[in-house]
Coordinates of N, CA and C in Angstrom, one line a residue:
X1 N 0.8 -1.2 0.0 CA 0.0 0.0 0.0 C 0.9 1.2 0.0
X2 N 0.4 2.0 -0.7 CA 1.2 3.3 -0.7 C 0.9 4.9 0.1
X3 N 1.8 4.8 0.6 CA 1.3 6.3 1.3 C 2.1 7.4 1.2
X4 N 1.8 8.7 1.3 CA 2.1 9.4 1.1 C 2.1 10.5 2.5
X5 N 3.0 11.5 3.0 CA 2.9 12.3 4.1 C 3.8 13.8 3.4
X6 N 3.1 14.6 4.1 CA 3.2 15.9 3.6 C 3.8 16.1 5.4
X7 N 4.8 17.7 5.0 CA 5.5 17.8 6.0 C 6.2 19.4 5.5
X8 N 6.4 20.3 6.6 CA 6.6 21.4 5.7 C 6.3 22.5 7.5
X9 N 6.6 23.8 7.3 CA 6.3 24.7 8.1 C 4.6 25.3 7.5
X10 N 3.6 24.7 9.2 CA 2.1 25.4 8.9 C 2.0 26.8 8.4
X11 N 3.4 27.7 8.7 CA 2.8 29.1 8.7 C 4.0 29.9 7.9
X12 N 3.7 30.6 6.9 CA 4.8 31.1 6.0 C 4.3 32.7 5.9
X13 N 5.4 33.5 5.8 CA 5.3 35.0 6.0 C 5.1 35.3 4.7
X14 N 3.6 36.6 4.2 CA 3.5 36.9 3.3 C 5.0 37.3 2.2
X15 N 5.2 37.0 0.8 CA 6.5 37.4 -0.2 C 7.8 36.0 0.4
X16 N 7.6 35.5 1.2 CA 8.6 34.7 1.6 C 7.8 32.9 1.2
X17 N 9.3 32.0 1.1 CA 8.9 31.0 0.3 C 8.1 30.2 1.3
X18 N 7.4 29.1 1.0 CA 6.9 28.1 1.0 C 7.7 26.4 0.5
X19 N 7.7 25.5 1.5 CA 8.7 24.5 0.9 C 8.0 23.5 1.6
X20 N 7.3 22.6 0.9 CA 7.1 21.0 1.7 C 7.6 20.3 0.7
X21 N 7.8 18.9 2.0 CA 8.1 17.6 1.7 C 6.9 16.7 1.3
X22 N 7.2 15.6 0.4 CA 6.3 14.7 0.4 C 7.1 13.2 0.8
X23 N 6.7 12.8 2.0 CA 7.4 11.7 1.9 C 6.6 10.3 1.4
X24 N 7.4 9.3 0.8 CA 6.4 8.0 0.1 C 7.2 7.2 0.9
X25 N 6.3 6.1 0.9 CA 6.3 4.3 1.2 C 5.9 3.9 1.0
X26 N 6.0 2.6 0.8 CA 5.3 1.7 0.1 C 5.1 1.4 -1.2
X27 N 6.1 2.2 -2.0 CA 6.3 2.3 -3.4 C 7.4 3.4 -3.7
X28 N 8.2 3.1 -4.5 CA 8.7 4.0 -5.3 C 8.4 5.3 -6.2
X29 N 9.2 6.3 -5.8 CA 9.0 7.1 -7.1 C 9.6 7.1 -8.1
X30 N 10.0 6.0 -8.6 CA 11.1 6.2 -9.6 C 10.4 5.0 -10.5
X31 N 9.1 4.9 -9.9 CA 8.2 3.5 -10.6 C 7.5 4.2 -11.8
X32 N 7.8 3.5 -12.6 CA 7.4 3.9 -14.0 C 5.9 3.8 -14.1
X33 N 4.8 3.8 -14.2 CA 4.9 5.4 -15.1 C 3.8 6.4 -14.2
X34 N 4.9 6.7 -13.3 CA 3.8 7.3 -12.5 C 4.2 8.6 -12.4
X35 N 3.7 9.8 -11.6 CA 4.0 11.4 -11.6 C 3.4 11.5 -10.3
X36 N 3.9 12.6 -9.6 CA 3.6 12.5 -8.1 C 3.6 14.1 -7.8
X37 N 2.1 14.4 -7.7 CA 1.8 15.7 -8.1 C 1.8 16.6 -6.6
X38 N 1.6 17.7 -6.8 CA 1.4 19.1 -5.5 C -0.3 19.6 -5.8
X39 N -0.9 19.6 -5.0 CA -2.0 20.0 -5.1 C -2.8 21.1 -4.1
X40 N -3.5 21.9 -4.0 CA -4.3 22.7 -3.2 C -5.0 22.8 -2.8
X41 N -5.8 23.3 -2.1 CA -6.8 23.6 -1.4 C -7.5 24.9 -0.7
X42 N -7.7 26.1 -1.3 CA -7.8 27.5 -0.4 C -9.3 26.9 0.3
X43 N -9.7 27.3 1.4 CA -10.9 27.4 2.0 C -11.7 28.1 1.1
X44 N -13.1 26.7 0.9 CA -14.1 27.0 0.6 C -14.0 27.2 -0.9
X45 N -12.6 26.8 -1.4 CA -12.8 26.8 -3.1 C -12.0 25.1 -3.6
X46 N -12.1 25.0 -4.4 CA -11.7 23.9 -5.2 C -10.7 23.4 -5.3
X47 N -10.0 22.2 -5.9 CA -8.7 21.9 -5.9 C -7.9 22.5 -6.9
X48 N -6.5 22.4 -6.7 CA -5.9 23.3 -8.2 C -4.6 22.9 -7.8
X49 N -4.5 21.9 -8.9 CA -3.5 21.1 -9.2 C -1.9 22.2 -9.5
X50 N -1.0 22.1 -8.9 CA 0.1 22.8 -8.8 C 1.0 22.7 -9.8
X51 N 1.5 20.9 -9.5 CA 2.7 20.6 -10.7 C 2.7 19.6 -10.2
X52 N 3.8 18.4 -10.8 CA 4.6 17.3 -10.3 C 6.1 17.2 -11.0
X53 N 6.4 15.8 -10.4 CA 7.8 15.3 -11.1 C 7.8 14.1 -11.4
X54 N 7.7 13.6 -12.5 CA 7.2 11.8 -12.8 C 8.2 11.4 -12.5
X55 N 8.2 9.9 -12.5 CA 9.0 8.8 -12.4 C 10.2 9.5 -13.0
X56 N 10.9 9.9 -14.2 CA 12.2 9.9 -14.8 C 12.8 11.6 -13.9
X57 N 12.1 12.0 -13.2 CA 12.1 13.4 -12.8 C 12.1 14.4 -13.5
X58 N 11.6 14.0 -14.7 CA 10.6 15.5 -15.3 C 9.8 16.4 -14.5
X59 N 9.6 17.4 -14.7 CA 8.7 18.0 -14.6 C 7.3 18.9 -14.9
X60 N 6.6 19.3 -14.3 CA 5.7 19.7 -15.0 C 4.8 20.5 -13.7
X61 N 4.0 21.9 -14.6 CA 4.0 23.0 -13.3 C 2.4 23.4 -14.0
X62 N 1.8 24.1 -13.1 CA 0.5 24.9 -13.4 C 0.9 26.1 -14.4
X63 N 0.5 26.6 -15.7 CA 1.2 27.5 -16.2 C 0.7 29.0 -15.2
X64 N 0.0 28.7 -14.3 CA -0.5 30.3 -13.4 C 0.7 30.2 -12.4
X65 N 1.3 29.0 -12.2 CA 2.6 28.7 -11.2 C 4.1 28.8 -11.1
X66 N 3.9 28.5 -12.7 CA 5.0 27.8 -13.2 C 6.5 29.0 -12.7
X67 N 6.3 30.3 -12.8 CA 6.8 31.2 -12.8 C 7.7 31.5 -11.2
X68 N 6.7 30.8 -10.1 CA 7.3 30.5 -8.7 C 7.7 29.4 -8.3
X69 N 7.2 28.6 -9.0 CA 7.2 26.9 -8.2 C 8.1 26.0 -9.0
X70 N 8.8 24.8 -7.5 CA 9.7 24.4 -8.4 C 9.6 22.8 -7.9
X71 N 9.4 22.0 -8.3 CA 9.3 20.7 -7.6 C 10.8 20.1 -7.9
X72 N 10.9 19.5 -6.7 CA 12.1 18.4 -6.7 C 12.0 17.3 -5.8
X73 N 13.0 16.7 -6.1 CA 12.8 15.4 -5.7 C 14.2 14.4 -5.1
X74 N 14.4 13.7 -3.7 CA 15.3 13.1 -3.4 C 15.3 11.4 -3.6
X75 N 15.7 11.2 -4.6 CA 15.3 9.4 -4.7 C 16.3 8.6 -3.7
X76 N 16.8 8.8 -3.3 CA 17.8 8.0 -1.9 C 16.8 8.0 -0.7
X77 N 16.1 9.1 -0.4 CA 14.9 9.1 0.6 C 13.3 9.1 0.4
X78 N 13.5 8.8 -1.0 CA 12.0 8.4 -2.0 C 11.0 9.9 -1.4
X79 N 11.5 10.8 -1.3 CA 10.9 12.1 -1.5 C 10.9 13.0 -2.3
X80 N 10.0 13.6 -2.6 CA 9.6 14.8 -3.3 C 9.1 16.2 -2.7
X81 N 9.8 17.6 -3.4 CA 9.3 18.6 -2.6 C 8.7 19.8 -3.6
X82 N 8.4 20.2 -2.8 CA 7.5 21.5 -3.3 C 7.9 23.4 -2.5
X83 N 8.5 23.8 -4.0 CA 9.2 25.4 -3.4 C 8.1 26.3 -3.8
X84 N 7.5 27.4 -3.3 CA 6.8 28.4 -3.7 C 6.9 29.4 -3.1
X85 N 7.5 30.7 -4.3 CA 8.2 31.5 -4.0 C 7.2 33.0 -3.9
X86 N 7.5 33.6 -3.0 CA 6.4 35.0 -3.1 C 5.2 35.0 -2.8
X87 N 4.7 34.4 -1.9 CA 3.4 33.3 -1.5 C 2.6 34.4 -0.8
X88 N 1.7 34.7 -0.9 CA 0.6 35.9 -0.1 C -0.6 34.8 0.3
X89 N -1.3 36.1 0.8 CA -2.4 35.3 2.5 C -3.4 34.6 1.4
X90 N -3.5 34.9 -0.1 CA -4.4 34.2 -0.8 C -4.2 32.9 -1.4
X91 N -3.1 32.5 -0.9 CA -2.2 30.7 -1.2 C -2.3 30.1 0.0
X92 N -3.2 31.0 1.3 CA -3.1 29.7 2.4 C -4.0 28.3 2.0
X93 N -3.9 27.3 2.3 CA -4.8 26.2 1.4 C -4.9 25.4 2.2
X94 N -4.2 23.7 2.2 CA -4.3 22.6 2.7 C -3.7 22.0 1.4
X95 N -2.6 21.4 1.5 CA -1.4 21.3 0.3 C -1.7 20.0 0.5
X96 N -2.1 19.8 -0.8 CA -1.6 17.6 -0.6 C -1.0 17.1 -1.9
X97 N -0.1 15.9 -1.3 CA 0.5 15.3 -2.1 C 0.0 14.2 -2.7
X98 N 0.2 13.5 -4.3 CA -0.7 12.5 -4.3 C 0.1 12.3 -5.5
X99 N -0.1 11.2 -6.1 CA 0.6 10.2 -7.7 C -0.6 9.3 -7.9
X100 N -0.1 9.9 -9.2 CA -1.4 9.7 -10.7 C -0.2 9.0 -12.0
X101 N -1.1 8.7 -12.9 CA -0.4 7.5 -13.9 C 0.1 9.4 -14.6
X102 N 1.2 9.0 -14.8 CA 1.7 10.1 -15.6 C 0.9 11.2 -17.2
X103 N 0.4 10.0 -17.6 CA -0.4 10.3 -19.1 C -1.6 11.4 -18.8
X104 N -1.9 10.6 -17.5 CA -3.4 11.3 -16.9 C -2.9 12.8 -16.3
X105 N -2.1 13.1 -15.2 CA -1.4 13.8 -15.5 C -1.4 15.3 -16.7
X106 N -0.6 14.8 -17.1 CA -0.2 15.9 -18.0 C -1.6 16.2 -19.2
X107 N -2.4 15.2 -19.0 CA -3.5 15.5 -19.7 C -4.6 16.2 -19.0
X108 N -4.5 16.9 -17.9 CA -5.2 17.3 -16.6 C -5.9 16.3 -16.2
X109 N -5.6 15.2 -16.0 CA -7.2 14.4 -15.8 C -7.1 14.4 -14.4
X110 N -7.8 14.6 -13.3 CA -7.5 14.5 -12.2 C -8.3 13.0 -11.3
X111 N -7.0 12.3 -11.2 CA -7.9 11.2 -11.1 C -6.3 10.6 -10.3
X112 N -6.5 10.5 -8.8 CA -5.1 10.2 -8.2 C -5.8 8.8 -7.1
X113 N -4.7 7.7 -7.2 CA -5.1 6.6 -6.5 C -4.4 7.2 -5.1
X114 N -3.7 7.6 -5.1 CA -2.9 8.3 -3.7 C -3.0 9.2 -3.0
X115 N -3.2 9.8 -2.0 CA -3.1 10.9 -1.3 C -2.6 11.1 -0.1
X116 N -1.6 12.0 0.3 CA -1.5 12.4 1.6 C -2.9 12.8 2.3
X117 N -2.5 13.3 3.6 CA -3.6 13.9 4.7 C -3.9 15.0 4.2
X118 N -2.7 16.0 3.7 CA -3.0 16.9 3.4 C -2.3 17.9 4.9
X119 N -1.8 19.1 4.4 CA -1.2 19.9 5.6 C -1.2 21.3 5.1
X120 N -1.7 21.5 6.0 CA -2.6 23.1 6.4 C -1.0 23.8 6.8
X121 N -1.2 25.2 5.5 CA -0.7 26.4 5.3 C -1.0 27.4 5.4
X122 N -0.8 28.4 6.4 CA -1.5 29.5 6.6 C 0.0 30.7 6.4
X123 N -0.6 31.6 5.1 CA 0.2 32.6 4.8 C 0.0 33.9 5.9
X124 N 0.7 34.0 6.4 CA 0.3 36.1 7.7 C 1.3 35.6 8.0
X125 N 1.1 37.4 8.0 CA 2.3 38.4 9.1 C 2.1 37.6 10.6

């Protein structure tokens, strides 16, 4: 079974970055053909898929994102992370991590067998 945990600082200062971890077990990220995406949550609105880094460590970003955010990934500790740079009180969310078949992915399909808990971000001074 595969899990996923999200791990990161709750509270980030408006213009200052934002950085979680995702950690896996139970599977590899280096397992073909999968992509292991960043995803959001602002209160009271919808999901909105961020980016990921597939299996070969490609990547791939929201193009409203792309310009801040930078995913990476440590395959010695089967983690993946998430940088977001310039982050204001309207990015506080509930960030979750989760891996989807790569094709689906990049085709937006949002359709993930995985998910973290999910970990609450709150942007303020």
């Amino acid at each position: 079974q595969v899990q996923l945990q999200e791990s990161g600082p709750g509270l980030v200062k408006p213009s200052q970055m934002l950085s979680l971890t995702c950690t896996v077990s139970g599977g590899s990220i280096t397992t073909r053909y999968y992509a292991w995406s960043w995803i959001r949550q602002p209160p009271g609105k919808g999901m909105q898929w961020m980016g990921a880094i597939a299996y070969d460590g490609s990547t791939y970003y929201s193009p409203s994102l792309k310009s801040r955010t930078s995913i990476s990934r440590d395959t010695s500790k089967n983690q993946f992370s998430l940088q977001l740079n310039s982050v204001t009180p309207e990015e506080t969310a509930v960030y979750y991590c989760a891996r989807g078949q790569l094709d689906w992915v990049v085709a937006g399909r949002d359709d993930y067998a995985y998910w973290g808990q999910g970990t609450q971000v709150t942007v303020s001074s």
